[in-house]
Coordinates of C-alpha atoms in Angstrom, one line a residue:
Chain A
X19 CA -42.6 -11.7 48.1
X20 CA -42.7 -8.9 45.9
X21 CA -42.9 -9.7 41.6
X22 CA -40.4 -7.6 40.0
X23 CA -42.5 -8.0 36.8
X24 CA -45.7 -6.4 38.3
X25 CA -44.1 -3.4 39.3
X26 CA -45.4 -1.0 36.9
X27 CA -43.1 2.3 36.6
X28 CA -39.6 3.2 36.2
X29 CA -37.2 6.0 37.0
X30 CA -35.6 7.8 34.1
X31 CA -33.0 10.4 34.9
X32 CA -31.7 12.9 32.1
X33 CA -28.4 14.1 34.1
X34 CA -27.3 17.3 32.0
X35 CA -24.7 20.0 33.1
X36 CA -27.3 22.5 34.0
X37 CA -30.3 20.6 34.5
X38 CA -31.4 17.1 35.7
X39 CA -35.0 16.0 34.6
X40 CA -36.3 12.6 36.6
X41 CA -39.5 11.6 34.7
X42 CA -41.9 8.4 36.4
X43 CA -42.4 6.5 33.2
X44 CA -45.0 3.7 32.7
X45 CA -44.3 0.3 30.2
X46 CA -45.5 2.2 26.9
X47 CA -43.4 5.1 27.4
X48 CA -45.6 7.3 28.7
X49 CA -44.0 9.9 31.1
X50 CA -46.7 10.3 33.9
X51 CA -44.6 13.6 35.8
X52 CA -41.5 14.9 35.1
X53 CA -39.4 16.6 38.0
X54 CA -36.4 19.0 37.4
X55 CA -33.2 20.3 39.1
X56 CA -30.7 21.9 38.7
X57 CA -27.4 19.8 38.4
X58 CA -25.2 22.8 39.4
X59 CA -26.2 24.1 42.7
X60 CA -24.9 20.5 44.6
X61 CA -21.6 20.9 45.0
X62 CA -21.2 17.3 46.4
X63 CA -22.9 14.3 44.5
X64 CA -24.7 13.3 48.5
X65 CA -26.3 16.4 48.5
X66 CA -27.2 16.1 44.6
X67 CA -28.6 12.5 45.5
X68 CA -30.8 13.6 48.8
X69 CA -32.1 16.8 46.5
X70 CA -33.0 14.4 43.8
X71 CA -34.9 12.2 46.3
X72 CA -37.1 14.7 47.7
X73 CA -38.0 16.2 44.6
X74 CA -39.4 13.1 43.3
X75 CA -41.2 12.2 46.2
X76 CA -44.5 14.0 45.3
X77 CA -44.4 12.4 42.0
X78 CA -43.9 8.9 43.4
X79 CA -46.7 9.2 45.7
X80 CA -49.0 9.9 42.6
X81 CA -48.0 6.4 41.1
X82 CA -48.8 4.8 44.7
X83 CA -45.1 5.1 46.0
X84 CA -41.2 3.6 45.3
X85 CA -42.6 0.2 45.9
X86 CA -44.3 0.4 42.3
X87 CA -41.0 1.4 40.9
X88 CA -39.1 -1.4 39.0
X89 CA -36.0 0.4 38.7
X90 CA -34.4 3.9 37.7
X91 CA -32.1 4.1 34.7
X92 CA -29.6 7.6 34.1
X93 CA -28.0 8.8 31.1
X94 CA -25.4 11.1 32.3
X95 CA -22.3 12.1 30.4
X96 CA -19.2 9.9 30.5
X97 CA -21.3 7.3 32.8
X98 CA -20.1 3.6 32.6
X99 CA -22.2 0.9 32.3
X100 CA -20.3 -1.7 33.7
X101 CA -19.4 0.1 36.9
X102 CA -22.4 2.5 37.5
X103 CA -19.7 5.5 38.0
X104 CA -19.5 9.1 36.1
X105 CA -15.5 9.0 34.8
X106 CA -14.1 12.4 34.8
X107 CA -17.3 14.2 33.2
X108 CA -15.8 17.4 31.9
X109 CA -19.4 19.1 31.8
X110 CA -20.4 18.2 35.5
X111 CA -19.4 19.8 38.6
X112 CA -18.4 16.5 40.6
X113 CA -15.0 15.7 39.4
X114 CA -13.0 12.1 38.9
X115 CA -15.2 9.2 39.7
X116 CA -18.2 9.4 40.9
X117 CA -20.5 5.9 42.2
X118 CA -23.8 7.7 40.7
X119 CA -25.6 4.2 40.3
X120 CA -24.5 2.9 43.7
X121 CA -25.3 6.3 45.5
X122 CA -28.6 5.8 44.0
X123 CA -29.4 2.5 44.8
X124 CA -28.9 3.1 48.3
X125 CA -31.0 6.1 48.6
X126 CA -34.3 4.5 46.5
X127 CA -33.9 1.1 47.3
X128 CA -34.2 0.0 43.8
X129 CA -31.5 -1.2 41.4
X130 CA -29.9 1.8 38.8
X131 CA -28.3 2.0 35.6
X132 CA -26.1 4.6 33.9
X133 CA -25.3 5.3 30.6
X134 CA -24.3 8.2 28.2
X135 CA -26.9 9.9 26.8
X136 CA -26.2 8.3 23.0
X137 CA -26.5 4.7 24.3
X138 CA -29.9 5.7 26.4
X139 CA -31.3 7.4 23.4
X140 CA -30.6 3.9 21.5
X141 CA -31.9 2.4 24.5
X142 CA -35.1 4.8 24.4
X143 CA -35.4 4.1 20.6
X144 CA -35.4 0.0 20.9
X145 CA -37.6 0.5 23.7
X146 CA -40.6 3.3 23.0
X147 CA -39.8 4.3 19.4
X148 CA -38.5 4.1 15.9
X149 CA -36.0 0.7 16.4
X150 CA -39.0 -1.1 18.2
X151 CA -38.4 -4.5 17.5
X152 CA -34.7 -4.3 15.9
X153 CA -31.8 -6.3 16.7
X154 CA -29.4 -4.8 14.8
X155 CA -29.0 -1.1 14.7
X156 CA -27.2 2.0 14.9
X157 CA -28.2 5.7 16.9
X158 CA -26.6 8.7 16.0
X159 CA -27.3 11.8 18.3
X160 CA -26.5 15.1 16.2
X161 CA -26.5 17.7 19.2
X162 CA -23.8 20.2 20.0
X163 CA -21.4 17.2 19.2
X164 CA -22.1 13.8 17.7
X165 CA -22.4 10.8 19.9
X166 CA -23.8 6.9 18.8
X167 CA -25.1 4.3 20.2
X168 CA -24.5 0.9 18.7
X169 CA -27.0 -2.0 19.3
X170 CA -25.8 -5.4 17.8
X171 CA -28.2 -8.6 19.0
X172 CA -30.6 -6.6 20.6
X173 CA -27.8 -5.2 23.3
X174 CA -25.9 -2.0 23.1
X175 CA -22.3 -2.2 22.9
X176 CA -20.2 -1.0 26.0
X177 CA -17.4 -2.9 24.4
X178 CA -14.0 -4.0 26.9
X179 CA -14.5 -0.6 29.5
X180 CA -18.3 0.5 28.8
X181 CA -16.9 3.2 26.6
X182 CA -17.2 1.7 23.4
X183 CA -19.8 3.7 20.5
X184 CA -18.2 7.2 19.9
X185 CA -19.0 7.4 16.3
X186 CA -18.4 10.9 16.8
X187 CA -14.7 11.0 16.9
X188 CA -14.3 8.7 13.9
X189 CA -11.7 10.4 11.7
X190 CA -13.7 11.2 8.0
X191 CA -11.1 13.5 6.8
X192 CA -6.8 12.7 6.7
X193 CA -5.8 15.7 4.5
X194 CA -4.4 18.5 5.6
X195 CA -7.3 20.6 5.9
X196 CA -9.1 18.5 8.4
X197 CA -11.2 20.3 11.2
X198 CA -9.5 20.4 14.7
X199 CA -11.4 18.6 17.2
X200 CA -12.5 19.2 20.8
X201 CA -10.4 15.9 21.5
X202 CA -7.5 16.9 20.2
X203 CA -7.5 15.2 16.9
X204 CA -8.0 16.0 13.5
X205 CA -11.1 15.4 11.0
X206 CA -13.4 14.0 13.6
X207 CA -17.3 13.5 12.0
X208 CA -18.8 15.3 14.7
X209 CA -16.7 18.5 13.6
X210 CA -18.5 18.2 10.7
X211 CA -22.3 16.7 11.4
X212 CA -22.8 18.2 14.7
X213 CA -24.7 21.6 14.8
X214 CA -21.6 23.4 16.0
X215 CA -20.5 21.4 12.8
X216 CA -22.8 22.9 10.4
X217 CA -22.2 26.4 11.8
X218 CA -18.4 26.1 11.1
X219 CA -19.6 24.8 7.4
X220 CA -21.5 27.7 7.1
X221 CA -18.8 30.2 7.9
X222 CA -16.5 28.1 5.9
X223 CA -19.0 28.3 2.5
X224 CA -19.3 31.9 3.3
X225 CA -16.0 32.9 3.2
X226 CA -15.2 30.8 0.1
X227 CA -17.7 32.0 -1.9
X228 CA -19.5 35.9 -2.8
X229 CA -22.8 34.2 -3.5
X230 CA -25.5 36.4 -1.7
X231 CA -26.7 34.7 1.5
X232 CA -29.2 36.0 4.2
X233 CA -26.7 34.1 6.5
X234 CA -24.1 37.3 5.7
X235 CA -26.6 39.4 7.7
X236 CA -25.1 37.6 10.9
X237 CA -21.8 37.9 12.6
X238 CA -20.1 34.7 11.2
X239 CA -19.0 33.6 14.6
X240 CA -22.8 33.7 15.6
X241 CA -24.1 31.9 13.1
X242 CA -26.1 28.7 14.7
X243 CA -27.4 25.7 12.9
X244 CA -30.5 27.4 13.1
X245 CA -30.2 30.1 11.8
X246 CA -28.9 27.9 8.6
X247 CA -32.1 25.7 8.8
X248 CA -34.3 29.4 8.7
X249 CA -32.2 30.3 5.6
X250 CA -32.9 27.1 4.2
X251 CA -36.4 27.1 4.6
X252 CA -36.3 30.4 2.8
X253 CA -34.7 28.8 -0.2
X254 CA -31.2 30.4 0.5
X255 CA -29.0 28.7 -2.0
X256 CA -25.8 28.7 1.0
X257 CA -27.6 27.4 3.4
X258 CA -29.1 24.6 0.8
X259 CA -25.4 23.9 0.0
X260 CA -24.5 23.8 4.1
X261 CA -27.2 20.8 4.5
X262 CA -26.3 18.9 1.4
X263 CA -22.6 19.1 2.5
X264 CA -23.6 18.1 6.0
X265 CA -26.3 15.4 4.7
X266 CA -23.5 13.9 2.4
X267 CA -21.1 13.9 5.1
X268 CA -22.7 12.0 7.4
X269 CA -24.3 9.7 4.8
X270 CA -20.8 8.7 3.3
X271 CA -19.9 7.9 7.0
X272 CA -22.8 5.6 7.9
X273 CA -21.9 3.7 4.7
X274 CA -18.6 3.2 6.4
X275 CA -20.1 2.0 9.7
X276 CA -22.4 -0.1 8.3
X277 CA -19.1 -2.7 7.4
X278 CA -19.1 -2.8 11.5
X279 CA -22.5 -4.5 12.0
X280 CA -25.1 -4.4 9.2
X281 CA -27.5 -2.8 10.5
X282 CA -31.4 -2.8 9.9
X283 CA -31.2 0.9 10.4
X284 CA -29.6 4.5 11.7
X285 CA -31.9 6.2 13.8
X286 CA -30.7 9.9 13.5
X287 CA -31.8 12.0 16.6
X288 CA -31.1 15.9 18.1
X289 CA -31.7 19.2 17.0
X290 CA -29.7 19.0 13.4
X291 CA -32.8 16.3 12.5
X292 CA -35.0 19.4 12.3
X293 CA -33.8 20.1 9.4
X294 CA -35.4 17.3 7.5
X295 CA -35.3 16.3 4.1
X296 CA -32.8 19.3 3.7
X297 CA -30.4 16.7 5.8
X298 CA -31.9 13.4 5.2
X299 CA -32.4 13.6 1.5
X300 CA -28.7 13.9 0.8
X301 CA -27.5 11.8 3.6
X302 CA -29.7 9.1 2.1
X303 CA -28.3 9.8 -1.2
X304 CA -24.8 9.8 -0.5
X305 CA -25.4 6.6 1.9
X306 CA -26.6 4.4 -0.8
X307 CA -23.9 6.0 -3.4
X308 CA -21.1 4.6 -1.0
X309 CA -22.1 1.4 0.7
X310 CA -20.5 -1.5 0.2
X311 CA -22.7 -3.4 -2.7
X312 CA -23.5 -6.1 -0.5
X313 CA -25.4 -3.6 1.6
X314 CA -27.3 -1.4 -0.6
X315 CA -30.9 -0.9 -0.4
X316 CA -30.7 -2.5 2.8
X317 CA -30.6 -0.4 5.9
X318 CA -33.6 2.5 6.8
X319 CA -32.1 6.0 7.7
X320 CA -34.7 7.4 10.3
X321 CA -35.2 10.0 12.0
X322 CA -36.5 9.8 15.8
X323 CA -39.6 10.2 16.2
X324 CA -39.8 10.4 20.0
X325 CA -40.6 14.2 21.4
X326 CA -37.2 15.8 21.6
X327 CA -37.7 17.1 25.2
X328 CA -39.0 13.8 26.4
X329 CA -36.6 11.1 24.6
X330 CA -33.4 11.6 26.9
X331 CA -35.9 10.9 29.8
X332 CA -37.2 8.4 28.0
X333 CA -34.2 6.8 27.1
X334 CA -32.5 6.8 30.5
X335 CA -35.8 5.0 31.8
X336 CA -35.6 2.3 28.7
X337 CA -32.3 1.1 30.7
X338 CA -34.9 0.5 33.8
X339 CA -36.8 -2.4 32.2
X340 CA -33.7 -4.3 31.3
Chain B
X28 CA -30.2 -40.4 26.1
X29 CA -26.8 -39.3 25.0
X30 CA -25.1 -36.2 26.9
X31 CA -24.1 -33.5 24.0
X32 CA -21.5 -32.2 26.3
X33 CA -19.4 -35.8 26.2
X34 CA -18.4 -35.7 22.9
X35 CA -15.3 -34.8 22.6
X36 CA -14.8 -34.1 18.8
X37 CA -15.9 -31.6 16.2
X38 CA -15.2 -31.2 12.6
X39 CA -13.6 -28.7 11.2
X40 CA -13.9 -27.3 7.4
X41 CA -12.2 -24.7 5.7
X42 CA -13.8 -24.6 2.5
X43 CA -11.2 -22.5 -0.1
X44 CA -12.1 -22.3 -3.8
X45 CA -9.3 -25.3 -4.6
X46 CA -9.3 -27.2 -1.7
X47 CA -11.4 -28.2 1.3
X48 CA -9.5 -28.9 4.5
X49 CA -11.2 -31.0 7.2
X50 CA -10.1 -31.5 10.8
X51 CA -10.8 -33.7 13.6
X52 CA -10.0 -31.4 16.8
X53 CA -10.4 -32.2 20.0
X54 CA -11.6 -29.8 23.1
X55 CA -7.9 -28.1 23.4
X56 CA -7.5 -27.6 19.7
X57 CA -5.4 -30.5 18.9
X58 CA -6.1 -31.3 14.9
X59 CA -6.2 -35.6 15.7
X60 CA -6.2 -35.8 11.4
X61 CA -6.5 -33.7 8.2
X62 CA -8.5 -34.8 5.3
X63 CA -8.0 -32.9 2.0
X64 CA -10.5 -32.9 -1.1
X65 CA -10.8 -30.8 -4.6
X66 CA -13.8 -28.1 -3.6
X67 CA -13.7 -27.8 -7.8
X68 CA -13.9 -31.4 -8.6
X69 CA -18.0 -31.3 -7.8
X70 CA -19.7 -29.3 -10.3
X71 CA -23.3 -30.9 -7.6
X72 CA -23.1 -29.6 -4.5
X73 CA -24.8 -33.0 -3.4
X74 CA -21.3 -35.0 -5.0
X75 CA -19.2 -32.8 -2.9
X76 CA -20.7 -33.6 0.5
X77 CA -20.8 -37.2 -0.6
X78 CA -17.1 -37.3 -1.3
X79 CA -16.4 -35.3 1.6
X80 CA -18.3 -37.9 4.4
X81 CA -16.5 -40.9 2.4
X82 CA -13.2 -38.8 2.5
X83 CA -13.8 -38.1 6.7
X84 CA -14.4 -41.8 7.3
X85 CA -11.3 -43.2 8.0
X86 CA -10.5 -40.0 10.4
X87 CA -14.0 -40.7 11.7
X88 CA -13.1 -44.4 12.8
X89 CA -10.1 -43.2 14.1
X90 CA -12.1 -41.6 17.1
X91 CA -14.6 -43.8 17.2
X92 CA -17.1 -42.7 15.0
X93 CA -19.7 -39.6 14.4
X94 CA -21.1 -40.5 18.0
X95 CA -18.1 -39.2 19.1
X96 CA -18.3 -35.7 17.3
X97 CA -20.8 -33.2 18.6
X98 CA -20.5 -30.9 15.5
X99 CA -19.4 -29.4 12.5
X100 CA -17.7 -26.4 11.4
X101 CA -17.6 -24.5 8.1
X102 CA -15.8 -21.7 7.3
X103 CA -16.4 -21.0 3.9
X104 CA -16.5 -17.7 1.3
X105 CA -20.1 -15.9 1.7
X106 CA -21.2 -18.3 4.5
X107 CA -24.3 -17.0 6.0
X108 CA -24.3 -18.1 9.6
X109 CA -28.1 -17.4 10.2
X110 CA -29.3 -19.3 7.1
X111 CA -26.5 -21.6 7.1
X112 CA -26.0 -20.9 3.4
X113 CA -23.5 -19.8 0.9
X114 CA -25.3 -17.1 -1.2
X115 CA -23.5 -15.9 -4.8
X116 CA -19.7 -17.0 -3.6
X117 CA -17.6 -15.6 -7.0
X118 CA -14.7 -18.4 -5.9
X119 CA -16.9 -21.4 -5.6
X120 CA -18.2 -23.5 -8.7
X121 CA -21.6 -23.4 -7.3
X122 CA -23.8 -20.4 -7.8
X123 CA -26.7 -19.2 -6.2
X124 CA -27.7 -20.0 -2.9
X125 CA -26.1 -23.3 -1.8
X126 CA -28.1 -24.8 1.6
X127 CA -24.4 -25.8 2.7
X128 CA -25.5 -26.4 7.0
X129 CA -28.5 -28.6 5.8
X130 CA -26.8 -31.1 3.2
X131 CA -23.7 -31.6 5.8
X132 CA -26.3 -32.0 8.4
X133 CA -28.3 -34.4 6.4
X134 CA -25.1 -36.2 5.8
X135 CA -23.7 -36.4 8.7
X136 CA -26.5 -36.6 11.0
X137 CA -24.8 -34.2 13.5
X138 CA -25.4 -30.0 13.7
X139 CA -23.4 -27.7 11.5
X140 CA -22.6 -24.2 11.7
X141 CA -21.2 -22.1 8.7
X142 CA -19.5 -18.9 8.7
X143 CA -17.1 -16.6 6.5
X144 CA -13.2 -17.1 7.0
X145 CA -12.6 -14.3 8.6
X146 CA -15.3 -15.1 11.8
X147 CA -13.8 -18.4 11.8
X148 CA -10.7 -17.4 12.6
X149 CA -12.0 -14.8 14.9
X150 CA -13.4 -17.9 16.7
X151 CA -10.7 -19.6 16.4
X152 CA -8.6 -17.0 18.0
X153 CA -11.4 -16.9 20.9
X154 CA -11.3 -20.7 21.4
X155 CA -7.7 -21.7 20.6
X156 CA -5.4 -18.7 20.3
X157 CA -4.4 -15.2 22.0
X158 CA -8.0 -14.2 22.0
X159 CA -9.0 -16.8 24.8
X160 CA -11.0 -15.5 27.5
X161 CA -11.6 -12.2 25.8
X162 CA -14.7 -11.0 25.4
X163 CA -14.6 -7.9 23.1
X164 CA -11.6 -7.9 19.9
X165 CA -11.4 -7.2 16.2
X166 CA -9.9 -9.8 14.4
X167 CA -7.9 -8.8 10.9
X168 CA -7.0 -11.1 8.5
X169 CA -4.7 -9.9 5.8
X170 CA -4.4 -12.3 2.7
X171 CA -5.3 -11.7 -1.1
X172 CA -8.0 -9.5 0.4
X173 CA -8.3 -8.0 4.0
X174 CA -11.0 -9.7 6.6
X175 CA -12.4 -9.1 9.9
X176 CA -14.0 -10.6 12.5
X177 CA -15.6 -8.5 15.4
X178 CA -16.5 -9.9 18.8
X179 CA -19.0 -8.3 20.7
X180 CA -19.7 -9.5 24.4
X181 CA -18.1 -12.7 23.6
X182 CA -19.9 -13.1 20.4
X183 CA -18.8 -13.0 17.0
X184 CA -21.2 -10.0 15.4
X185 CA -23.1 -11.3 11.7
X186 CA -25.4 -7.7 11.9
X187 CA -29.0 -7.7 10.7
X188 CA -28.3 -10.1 7.0
X189 CA -25.0 -12.5 8.5
X190 CA -22.6 -10.1 6.7
X191 CA -21.5 -7.7 9.3
X192 CA -17.4 -7.3 9.9
X193 CA -16.3 -6.0 6.4
X194 CA -13.7 -3.8 7.9
X195 CA -11.8 -4.4 4.8
X196 CA -13.9 -2.6 2.4
X197 CA -13.9 0.5 5.0
X198 CA -12.9 3.6 3.2
X199 CA -9.8 5.3 4.1
X200 CA -8.8 7.3 1.5
X201 CA -11.2 9.5 0.3
X202 CA -9.2 12.0 -2.2
X203 CA -9.0 11.9 -5.5
X204 CA -5.4 9.5 -5.4
X205 CA -7.6 6.5 -3.6
X206 CA -7.0 2.9 -5.3
X207 CA -9.6 1.4 -7.0
X208 CA -11.1 -1.7 -5.1
X209 CA -12.2 -5.1 -6.5
X210 CA -16.0 -4.2 -4.8
X211 CA -16.2 -1.1 -7.2
X212 CA -15.8 1.5 -4.9
X213 CA -12.4 3.5 -4.2
X214 CA -10.1 3.7 -1.3
X215 CA -11.3 0.6 0.4
X216 CA -8.8 -0.4 3.3
X217 CA -7.9 -3.8 1.6
X218 CA -6.5 -2.1 -1.4
X219 CA -3.8 -0.9 1.1
X220 CA -3.2 -3.9 3.5
X221 CA -3.9 -6.7 1.9
X222 CA -1.3 -8.9 0.8
X223 CA -1.9 -7.5 -2.7
X224 CA -1.9 -4.0 -1.6
X225 CA 1.4 -4.2 -0.7
X226 CA 2.3 -5.1 -3.6
X227 CA 0.7 -2.1 -5.1
X228 CA 2.6 0.5 -2.8
X229 CA 5.8 -1.4 -3.9
X230 CA 4.7 -0.5 -7.3
X231 CA 4.3 3.0 -6.6
X232 CA 7.1 3.9 -4.4
X233 CA 9.4 2.5 -6.8
X234 CA 7.4 4.6 -9.6
X235 CA 7.5 7.9 -7.3
X236 CA 11.4 7.5 -6.8
X237 CA 15.1 6.7 -7.8
X238 CA 16.3 5.2 -5.1
X239 CA 17.7 2.1 -5.3
X240 CA 16.0 -1.3 -4.1
X241 CA 16.5 -4.7 -5.3
X242 CA 12.8 -4.9 -5.8
X243 CA 13.8 -3.2 -9.1
X244 CA 15.3 -6.3 -10.3
X245 CA 11.9 -7.7 -10.7
X246 CA 9.3 -6.8 -13.1
X247 CA 6.8 -4.4 -11.2
X248 CA 4.0 -6.7 -11.8
X249 CA 5.4 -9.4 -10.3
X250 CA 6.6 -7.8 -6.8
X251 CA 4.9 -10.2 -4.4
X252 CA 4.4 -9.1 -0.5
X253 CA 6.4 -11.8 -0.2
X254 CA 9.4 -10.1 -2.0
X255 CA 8.8 -7.5 -0.2
X256 CA 9.6 -9.1 3.2
X257 CA 12.7 -10.5 1.7
X258 CA 14.1 -7.2 0.7
X259 CA 13.3 -5.7 3.9
X260 CA 14.6 -8.5 6.0
X261 CA 18.4 -7.5 3.7
X262 CA 17.5 -3.8 5.0
X263 CA 16.1 -2.3 1.3
X264 CA 15.4 0.9 2.1
X265 CA 12.1 1.0 -0.3
X266 CA 11.2 -2.4 1.3
X267 CA 11.2 -1.2 4.5
X268 CA 9.0 1.7 3.7
X269 CA 6.8 -0.1 2.1
X270 CA 5.5 -2.1 5.1
X271 CA 6.1 1.0 7.7
X272 CA 3.3 3.3 5.4
X273 CA 1.1 -0.2 5.2
X274 CA 1.6 -0.8 9.4
X275 CA 0.8 3.1 9.6
X276 CA -2.5 2.6 7.3
X277 CA -3.5 -0.2 9.1
X278 CA -2.9 1.3 12.6
X279 CA -4.4 4.5 11.8
X280 CA -7.5 2.3 10.6
X281 CA -8.0 0.6 13.4
X282 CA -7.6 3.3 15.9
X283 CA -11.3 4.6 14.1
X284 CA -12.2 0.8 14.3
X285 CA -11.8 0.6 18.2
X286 CA -14.7 3.5 18.2
X287 CA -16.8 1.0 17.1
X288 CA -16.7 -1.7 20.3
X289 CA -13.6 -0.2 22.3
X290 CA -11.9 -3.6 22.0
X291 CA -9.7 -5.5 24.3
X292 CA -7.3 -6.3 21.6
X293 CA -7.3 -6.6 17.8
X294 CA -5.8 -9.8 16.4
X295 CA -3.8 -10.1 13.5
X296 CA -3.4 -13.1 11.2
X297 CA -2.6 -13.8 7.5
X298 CA 0.4 -14.2 5.1
X299 CA 1.3 -10.5 5.9
X300 CA 1.9 -10.9 9.3
X301 CA 5.1 -12.9 8.6
X302 CA 6.3 -9.5 8.4
X303 CA 6.6 -9.7 11.8
X304 CA 7.9 -6.2 13.7
X305 CA 8.4 -3.9 10.1
X306 CA 4.7 -4.3 10.1
X307 CA 3.9 -4.4 13.8
X308 CA 5.9 -1.6 14.9
X309 CA 4.7 1.2 12.4
X310 CA 0.7 -0.3 13.2
X311 CA 1.2 0.2 17.0
X312 CA 2.9 3.7 16.6
X313 CA 0.4 4.6 14.4
X314 CA -2.4 3.2 16.2
X315 CA -1.6 4.6 19.6
X316 CA -1.0 8.1 18.1
X317 CA -4.3 8.2 16.5
X318 CA -6.6 6.6 19.0
X319 CA -9.0 8.8 21.1
X320 CA -7.5 9.5 24.0
X321 CA -9.8 8.0 26.2
X322 CA -8.6 4.5 24.9
X323 CA -5.1 5.2 24.6
X324 CA -3.1 2.3 25.7
X325 CA -5.8 0.5 26.4
X326 CA -5.9 -2.0 23.5
X327 CA -3.5 -5.0 22.9
X328 CA -2.2 -5.5 19.0
X329 CA -1.7 -9.1 18.9
X330 CA -0.3 -11.2 15.9
X331 CA -2.2 -14.7 15.9
X332 CA -0.2 -17.4 17.5
X333 CA -1.6 -20.3 15.4
X334 CA -0.5 -22.2 12.9
X335 CA -1.0 -20.7 10.2
X336 CA -1.3 -24.3 7.9
X337 CA -4.1 -25.3 10.6
X338 CA -5.6 -21.6 11.8
X339 CA -8.4 -22.0 9.4
X340 CA -9.5 -25.7 10.4
X341 CA -9.2 -24.7 13.8
X342 CA -11.2 -21.5 13.4
X343 CA -14.3 -23.6 11.4
X344 CA -14.0 -26.1 14.1
X345 CA -14.4 -23.8 16.9
X346 CA -18.1 -23.0 15.7
X347 CA -18.8 -26.6 16.5
X348 CA -18.5 -26.0 20.4
X349 CA -20.7 -23.5 20.3

């Protein structure tokens, strides 16, 4: 009988709307090889699985074959940890319920776990990253949207239906001027602190002031969070105010989130964290200002140290060690 | 060797600022006997423990002695599940850190667990009440303040320091007109949806309108949530509006809380729930209106069915079965 614990590798799959990135990962979080296929090119999910296994074969051969692989972890949009299914993902070509874990298990002959990308990121931080050894923390991913993965007693919170941890859709503004969110409601955190939220703040701030800014050279609708970052680097006053505002909104929200699980840390990940202290300084200040007195000075506010391009694959692979 | 599982009883202690209520509870949640002593009468915690054990003796004799008791659970203000200590409780006579579990363990010779009253209430609902069989739910206690106990995967969330689950101090109003809270901040949920919050709403509504109301017969500062309930029963328009507002604020807050652990249910407990549908109807409506679309129609919004005077003791005792 083989000993599962001796198997030295796991497969991580970061399934995006455009590309699927596979990594073979060892126990220390080294990615031995990466393989990329198109997610969009296969109208039938069975064909996608077949193409995945074929593409993975050389990488598997290089580690001595699938018999040295313990399990596979998949980070995918709308992936349900409990069922192993991808459920009604708006950004994938496969509609309805896709039995993702089951199909890959059959094709590879190893256990497969799925979860969404923010939960995968939390697993990655806990397994290989800044949250190693932590039992209670909150992962916040700042990308096109805002995702979250909540860890309680060393386990990701999936809730009653597998879809817990949607802090990006926490309503932080209940006033009439709250921003409209893609979810159909108003005032969700992600309309303020995602990359698109920052661009939105930029347009608002530029419109509501006449202060000079190099951002005025751009068409308002073309401004990205990266443009704001570049301007901030040149000490552009409006750009600095934009990150200050974004950090404050996020810090205040995190102060409220702390009432849930009194976390040891918040870990921030995603493109927006490139803004560094432009974002993190006001974030920390607002957090400490607003958090309940019994929690002041307790939680660490950390930026992920995982390599951005590898973090998603590492996060997904971490599910394979569970 | 004795078999712990065969021991048929647990002791529950509901430690309030004024009185301490002990109950001997069987596995079905029947309270075999209740014993009350003053919490305030003992300046030294050792004397309090001694008095407790003496007062409990007849009740213990009636169930065949302490050898038939498996463990003791204590619900107390600022009680830390991890350490077993009561830490800096403003409403108790003992200041600083009180090694509560340790002292009772020594005095009784059985395991002792402590937690705060809202977490104890959550344990009680999970063990004997409407949350039996549930793995993910949120308990909200509506008393003088607002407390909460969050259950994830069948376990109460204690967080990194034992003080998780402070949803009463979630800030739900960030505007200038937000109400000042006893915690030193502004806009906390409990300033709106506690019994004192309802009384505050009553004063505001009466002041900001000239509509007739039987509440106007009372001095504004004397109005209680019970007065508002009595007026609502007589169809008093302002009283009905007060509960409508309170329910909406709470429903909206719960819609946001759901993003955390996607709970199967919210369970409401405490004096304010006596308002029944005056409170629960707007609460349910606001919840369904505001909750994220993926969670609509999923969570039950339930009122505790445990007898109010017994619930605290039952909740504390539930810790003894862990």
